[in-house]
Amino acid sequence: MKRPGKKVATDRSFVVALSRGLDVLRAFQPNDGLLGNQEIAARTNLPKPTVSRLTYTLTRLGYLTPVPRFEKYQLAPAAMALGYAALANLGVRHLSEPYREEMMRETGGAVAVGGRDRLSMIYFGQSRGMTLGVQLDVGSRIPIATTAMGRAYIWALPDDERAALLRDLREHYGSRWARMRDGIERAGETVAKHGFAISAGDWHDDIHAVGVALKLNDGTGPYAFNCGAPAFRFTEDRLRSDIGPRLLAMVRNIETALGGIAPQSRKQESKKLKAGGKVARVVEGIR
């Protein structure tokens, strides 16, 4: 989910209490199990008394289930129903499955599709078979700044949305931003030249991946796909010469099937990103 465009303090339509309640639900990650008020407070940066009131309210509404023995909570079926409803409405997840499965078999890599959730990408479709070293599944989050999927997403955004996201990333990473920025800039150049982004050990030392964005005409997205495997299997040379072009072709086929952007639009966008140091100037503005 993208952050609100306006500052909360000046946006009279923004309901702070609702935002905080959703932050509590967001604090639960796929492998967490149970969380207590103190753990939720630490993850959300909300005061513990506020968290206590919110967990009580969410329990009464059926979104959390209390476990009195441990004084903790777990997500209730009502909360999970929201996620499953969202997945059911994502046509790209269902249509892309046979494409993902085929590429997984042909390359031996894990193939996933995801969308943005604040400063992360969240998987909503995953095909990984027996791929060694890749244990992510539906609901897993990966960072935008250092992953192939995230970098492909960044360079698929309109200029103003990209600039806003880069500012958020700069604020989040602080002193680490310079290294993150350099990787994003290199990814932009690769996207402009080849149509896909690369992350070779930037997120995890032993994981190499490529990423390709998918754009649709219905106003949703953009989304992004990746294909990754252990570094010894997907060398940087193979990423550029084999895996990247394969993933790009796959995503373009999915895009066409879903009524994605017209070929001339992609050509115009590529032209915009190339000549004149466009990529460098875009990131330069967020230094």
mmCIF file of C-alpha atoms in Angstrom, residues 34-213:
data_model
loop_
_atom_site.group_PDB
_atom_site.id
_atom_site.type_symbol
_atom_site.label_atom_id
_atom_site.label_comp_id
_atom_site.label_asym_id
_atom_site.label_seq_id
_atom_site.Cartn_x
_atom_site.Cartn_y
_atom_site.Cartn_z
ATOM 1 C CA LEU A 34 1.568 -14.790 18.334
ATOM 2 C CA LEU A 35 2.379 -11.162 19.165
ATOM 3 C CA GLY A 36 1.900 -9.270 22.417
ATOM 4 C CA ASN A 37 1.083 -5.591 22.886
ATOM 5 C CA GLN A 38 4.725 -4.768 23.620
ATOM 6 C CA GLU A 39 5.937 -6.423 20.413
ATOM 7 C CA ILE A 40 3.223 -4.708 18.386
ATOM 8 C CA ALA A 41 4.117 -1.356 19.937
ATOM 9 C CA ALA A 42 7.765 -1.854 18.974
ATOM 10 C CA ARG A 43 6.870 -2.697 15.386
ATOM 11 C CA THR A 44 4.376 0.112 14.901
ATOM 12 C CA ASN A 45 6.096 2.842 16.960
ATOM 13 C CA LEU A 46 2.772 3.408 18.734
ATOM 14 C CA PRO A 47 2.480 3.934 22.509
ATOM 15 C CA LYS A 48 1.687 0.719 24.361
ATOM 16 C CA PRO A 49 -1.563 2.111 25.896
ATOM 17 C CA THR A 50 -2.745 2.999 22.382
ATOM 18 C CA VAL A 51 -1.857 -0.490 21.166
ATOM 19 C CA SER A 52 -3.777 -2.021 24.084
ATOM 20 C CA ARG A 53 -6.926 -0.135 23.116
ATOM 21 C CA LEU A 54 -6.505 -1.033 19.460
ATOM 22 C CA THR A 55 -5.963 -4.752 20.100
ATOM 23 C CA TYR A 56 -9.020 -4.772 22.375
ATOM 24 C CA THR A 57 -11.111 -3.122 19.649
ATOM 25 C CA LEU A 58 -9.802 -5.408 16.912
ATOM 26 C CA THR A 59 -10.554 -8.405 19.127
ATOM 27 C CA ARG A 60 -14.126 -7.230 19.641
ATOM 28 C CA LEU A 61 -14.486 -6.792 15.869
ATOM 29 C CA GLY A 62 -13.175 -10.296 15.192
ATOM 30 C CA TYR A 63 -9.899 -9.354 13.494
ATOM 31 C CA LEU A 64 -7.662 -10.607 16.327
ATOM 32 C CA THR A 65 -7.940 -13.693 18.516
ATOM 33 C CA PRO A 66 -6.597 -13.343 22.074
ATOM 34 C CA VAL A 67 -4.502 -16.122 23.585
ATOM 35 C CA PRO A 68 -4.868 -15.396 27.329
ATOM 36 C CA ARG A 69 -2.330 -18.005 28.408
ATOM 37 C CA PHE A 70 0.474 -16.037 26.747
ATOM 38 C CA GLU A 71 -1.175 -12.594 26.881
ATOM 39 C CA LYS A 72 -0.771 -12.364 23.123
ATOM 40 C CA TYR A 73 -2.837 -12.237 19.932
ATOM 41 C CA GLN A 74 -3.010 -13.883 16.544
ATOM 42 C CA LEU A 75 -4.784 -12.864 13.369
ATOM 43 C CA ALA A 76 -8.366 -14.112 13.305
ATOM 44 C CA PRO A 77 -10.201 -15.548 10.271
ATOM 45 C CA ALA A 78 -11.873 -12.170 9.603
ATOM 46 C CA ALA A 79 -8.447 -10.599 9.002
ATOM 47 C CA MET A 80 -7.340 -13.480 6.806
ATOM 48 C CA ALA A 81 -10.545 -13.193 4.805
ATOM 49 C CA LEU A 82 -9.501 -9.678 3.762
ATOM 50 C CA GLY A 83 -6.237 -11.011 2.386
ATOM 51 C CA TYR A 84 -7.853 -13.881 0.533
ATOM 52 C CA ALA A 85 -10.456 -11.553 -0.948
ATOM 53 C CA ALA A 86 -7.673 -9.304 -2.221
ATOM 54 C CA LEU A 87 -5.812 -12.271 -3.733
ATOM 55 C CA ALA A 88 -8.976 -13.521 -5.417
ATOM 56 C CA ASN A 89 -9.416 -10.163 -7.133
ATOM 57 C CA LEU A 90 -5.869 -10.034 -8.490
ATOM 58 C CA GLY A 91 -6.309 -11.326 -12.028
ATOM 59 C CA VAL A 92 -2.587 -11.026 -12.673
ATOM 60 C CA ARG A 93 -1.907 -13.634 -9.981
ATOM 61 C CA HIS A 94 -4.129 -16.257 -11.575
ATOM 62 C CA LEU A 95 -3.334 -15.544 -15.212
ATOM 63 C CA SER A 96 0.413 -15.481 -14.593
ATOM 64 C CA GLU A 97 0.560 -18.842 -12.817
ATOM 65 C CA PRO A 98 1.116 -21.081 -15.884
ATOM 66 C CA TYR A 99 3.715 -18.620 -17.206
ATOM 67 C CA ARG A 100 5.513 -18.625 -13.852
ATOM 68 C CA GLU A 101 5.404 -22.404 -13.600
ATOM 69 C CA GLU A 102 6.845 -22.812 -17.093
ATOM 70 C CA MET A 103 9.705 -20.410 -16.443
ATOM 71 C CA MET A 104 10.443 -22.089 -13.114
ATOM 72 C CA ARG A 105 10.766 -25.456 -14.876
ATOM 73 C CA GLU A 106 12.882 -24.062 -17.714
ATOM 74 C CA THR A 107 15.343 -22.078 -15.569
ATOM 75 C CA GLY A 108 15.358 -23.807 -12.192
ATOM 76 C CA GLY A 109 14.701 -20.466 -10.488
ATOM 77 C CA ALA A 110 11.917 -19.254 -8.231
ATOM 78 C CA VAL A 111 9.479 -16.939 -10.032
ATOM 79 C CA ALA A 112 7.229 -14.523 -8.161
ATOM 80 C CA VAL A 113 4.886 -11.599 -8.722
ATOM 81 C CA GLY A 114 4.380 -8.845 -6.179
ATOM 82 C CA GLY A 115 3.109 -5.371 -5.480
ATOM 83 C CA ARG A 116 4.196 -2.509 -3.285
ATOM 84 C CA ASP A 117 3.465 -2.268 0.419
ATOM 85 C CA ARG A 118 5.054 0.970 1.678
ATOM 86 C CA LEU A 119 8.819 0.430 1.378
ATOM 87 C CA SER A 120 8.545 -3.279 0.590
ATOM 88 C CA MET A 121 7.293 -5.504 -2.166
ATOM 89 C CA ILE A 122 4.891 -8.203 -1.025
ATOM 90 C CA TYR A 123 4.536 -11.511 -2.864
ATOM 91 C CA PHE A 124 1.033 -12.453 -3.961
ATOM 92 C CA GLY A 125 2.070 -15.229 -6.334
ATOM 93 C CA GLN A 126 5.048 -17.568 -6.096
ATOM 94 C CA SER A 127 6.329 -20.551 -8.092
ATOM 95 C CA ARG A 128 9.477 -22.012 -6.594
ATOM 96 C CA GLY A 129 9.288 -25.792 -6.683
ATOM 97 C CA MET A 130 12.448 -27.208 -5.122
ATOM 98 C CA THR A 131 14.605 -24.112 -5.730
ATOM 99 C CA LEU A 132 17.417 -24.198 -3.166
ATOM 100 C CA GLY A 133 18.030 -21.153 -0.994
ATOM 101 C CA VAL A 134 14.707 -19.449 -1.801
ATOM 102 C CA GLN A 135 12.155 -19.920 0.990
ATOM 103 C CA LEU A 136 9.822 -16.995 0.288
ATOM 104 C CA ASP A 137 6.123 -17.577 -0.227
ATOM 105 C CA VAL A 138 2.864 -15.678 -0.716
ATOM 106 C CA GLY A 139 2.735 -12.874 1.848
ATOM 107 C CA SER A 140 6.519 -12.561 2.135
ATOM 108 C CA ARG A 141 8.000 -9.065 2.032
ATOM 109 C CA ILE A 142 11.241 -8.009 0.389
ATOM 110 C CA PRO A 143 12.843 -4.547 0.360
ATOM 111 C CA ILE A 144 12.229 -2.303 -2.633
ATOM 112 C CA ALA A 145 15.668 -0.678 -2.672
ATOM 113 C CA THR A 146 17.913 -3.736 -2.952
ATOM 114 C CA THR A 147 15.891 -6.363 -4.812
ATOM 115 C CA ALA A 148 15.395 -6.913 -8.530
ATOM 116 C CA MET A 149 11.611 -6.893 -8.135
ATOM 117 C CA GLY A 150 11.693 -3.648 -6.148
ATOM 118 C CA ARG A 151 14.073 -1.889 -8.515
ATOM 119 C CA ALA A 152 12.002 -2.882 -11.540
ATOM 120 C CA TYR A 153 8.961 -1.451 -9.748
ATOM 121 C CA ILE A 154 10.741 1.834 -8.985
ATOM 122 C CA TRP A 155 11.577 2.434 -12.642
ATOM 123 C CA ALA A 156 8.026 1.637 -13.758
ATOM 124 C CA LEU A 157 6.557 4.494 -11.709
ATOM 125 C CA PRO A 158 5.646 7.917 -13.099
ATOM 126 C CA ASP A 159 8.340 10.509 -12.370
ATOM 127 C CA ASP A 160 6.506 12.201 -9.493
ATOM 128 C CA GLU A 161 5.653 8.932 -7.740
ATOM 129 C CA ARG A 162 9.206 7.672 -8.182
ATOM 130 C CA ALA A 163 10.622 10.864 -6.689
ATOM 131 C CA ALA A 164 8.301 10.594 -3.681
ATOM 132 C CA LEU A 165 9.280 6.956 -3.109
ATOM 133 C CA LEU A 166 12.986 7.742 -3.391
ATOM 134 C CA ARG A 167 12.594 10.484 -0.790
ATOM 135 C CA ASP A 168 10.899 8.010 1.555
ATOM 136 C CA LEU A 169 13.694 5.507 0.986
ATOM 137 C CA ARG A 170 16.354 8.135 1.644
ATOM 138 C CA GLU A 171 14.680 9.060 4.933
ATOM 139 C CA HIS A 172 14.299 5.416 5.943
ATOM 140 C CA TYR A 173 17.858 4.283 5.196
ATOM 141 C CA GLY A 174 19.714 7.381 6.411
ATOM 142 C CA SER A 175 23.464 6.821 6.206
ATOM 143 C CA ARG A 176 22.953 3.669 4.113
ATOM 144 C CA TRP A 177 21.127 5.605 1.405
ATOM 145 C CA ALA A 178 24.196 6.381 -0.736
ATOM 146 C CA ARG A 179 24.817 2.678 -1.384
ATOM 147 C CA MET A 180 21.117 2.015 -1.960
ATOM 148 C CA ARG A 181 20.889 4.964 -4.363
ATOM 149 C CA ASP A 182 23.824 3.738 -6.444
ATOM 150 C CA GLY A 183 22.191 0.335 -6.872
ATOM 151 C CA ILE A 184 18.886 1.916 -7.874
ATOM 152 C CA GLU A 185 20.658 4.150 -10.391
ATOM 153 C CA ARG A 186 22.457 1.188 -11.958
ATOM 154 C CA ALA A 187 19.146 -0.660 -12.133
ATOM 155 C CA GLY A 188 17.587 2.261 -13.982
ATOM 156 C CA GLU A 189 20.324 2.133 -16.587
ATOM 157 C CA THR A 190 19.856 -1.624 -16.982
ATOM 158 C CA VAL A 191 16.089 -1.247 -17.315
ATOM 159 C CA ALA A 192 16.571 1.442 -19.966
ATOM 160 C CA LYS A 193 19.004 -0.707 -21.922
ATOM 161 C CA HIS A 194 17.647 -4.231 -21.458
ATOM 162 C CA GLY A 195 14.141 -3.930 -19.987
ATOM 163 C CA PHE A 196 14.940 -5.699 -16.705
ATOM 164 C CA ALA A 197 16.616 -4.908 -13.378
ATOM 165 C CA ILE A 198 19.301 -6.978 -11.680
ATOM 166 C CA SER A 199 20.162 -7.645 -8.048
ATOM 167 C CA ALA A 200 23.330 -9.706 -7.748
ATOM 168 C CA GLY A 201 24.007 -10.151 -4.042
ATOM 169 C CA ASP A 202 22.659 -6.699 -3.160
ATOM 170 C CA TRP A 203 19.898 -8.071 -0.929
ATOM 171 C CA HIS A 204 21.404 -11.414 0.120
ATOM 172 C CA ASP A 205 24.988 -12.256 -0.788
ATOM 173 C CA ASP A 206 24.071 -15.671 -2.139
ATOM 174 C CA ILE A 207 20.916 -14.752 -4.094
ATOM 175 C CA HIS A 208 20.929 -13.387 -7.659
ATOM 176 C CA ALA A 209 17.753 -12.285 -9.440
ATOM 177 C CA VAL A 210 16.269 -10.274 -12.268
ATOM 178 C CA GLY A 211 13.075 -8.222 -12.124
ATOM 179 C CA VAL A 212 10.610 -6.922 -14.715
ATOM 180 C CA ALA A 213 7.705 -4.560 -14.137
#
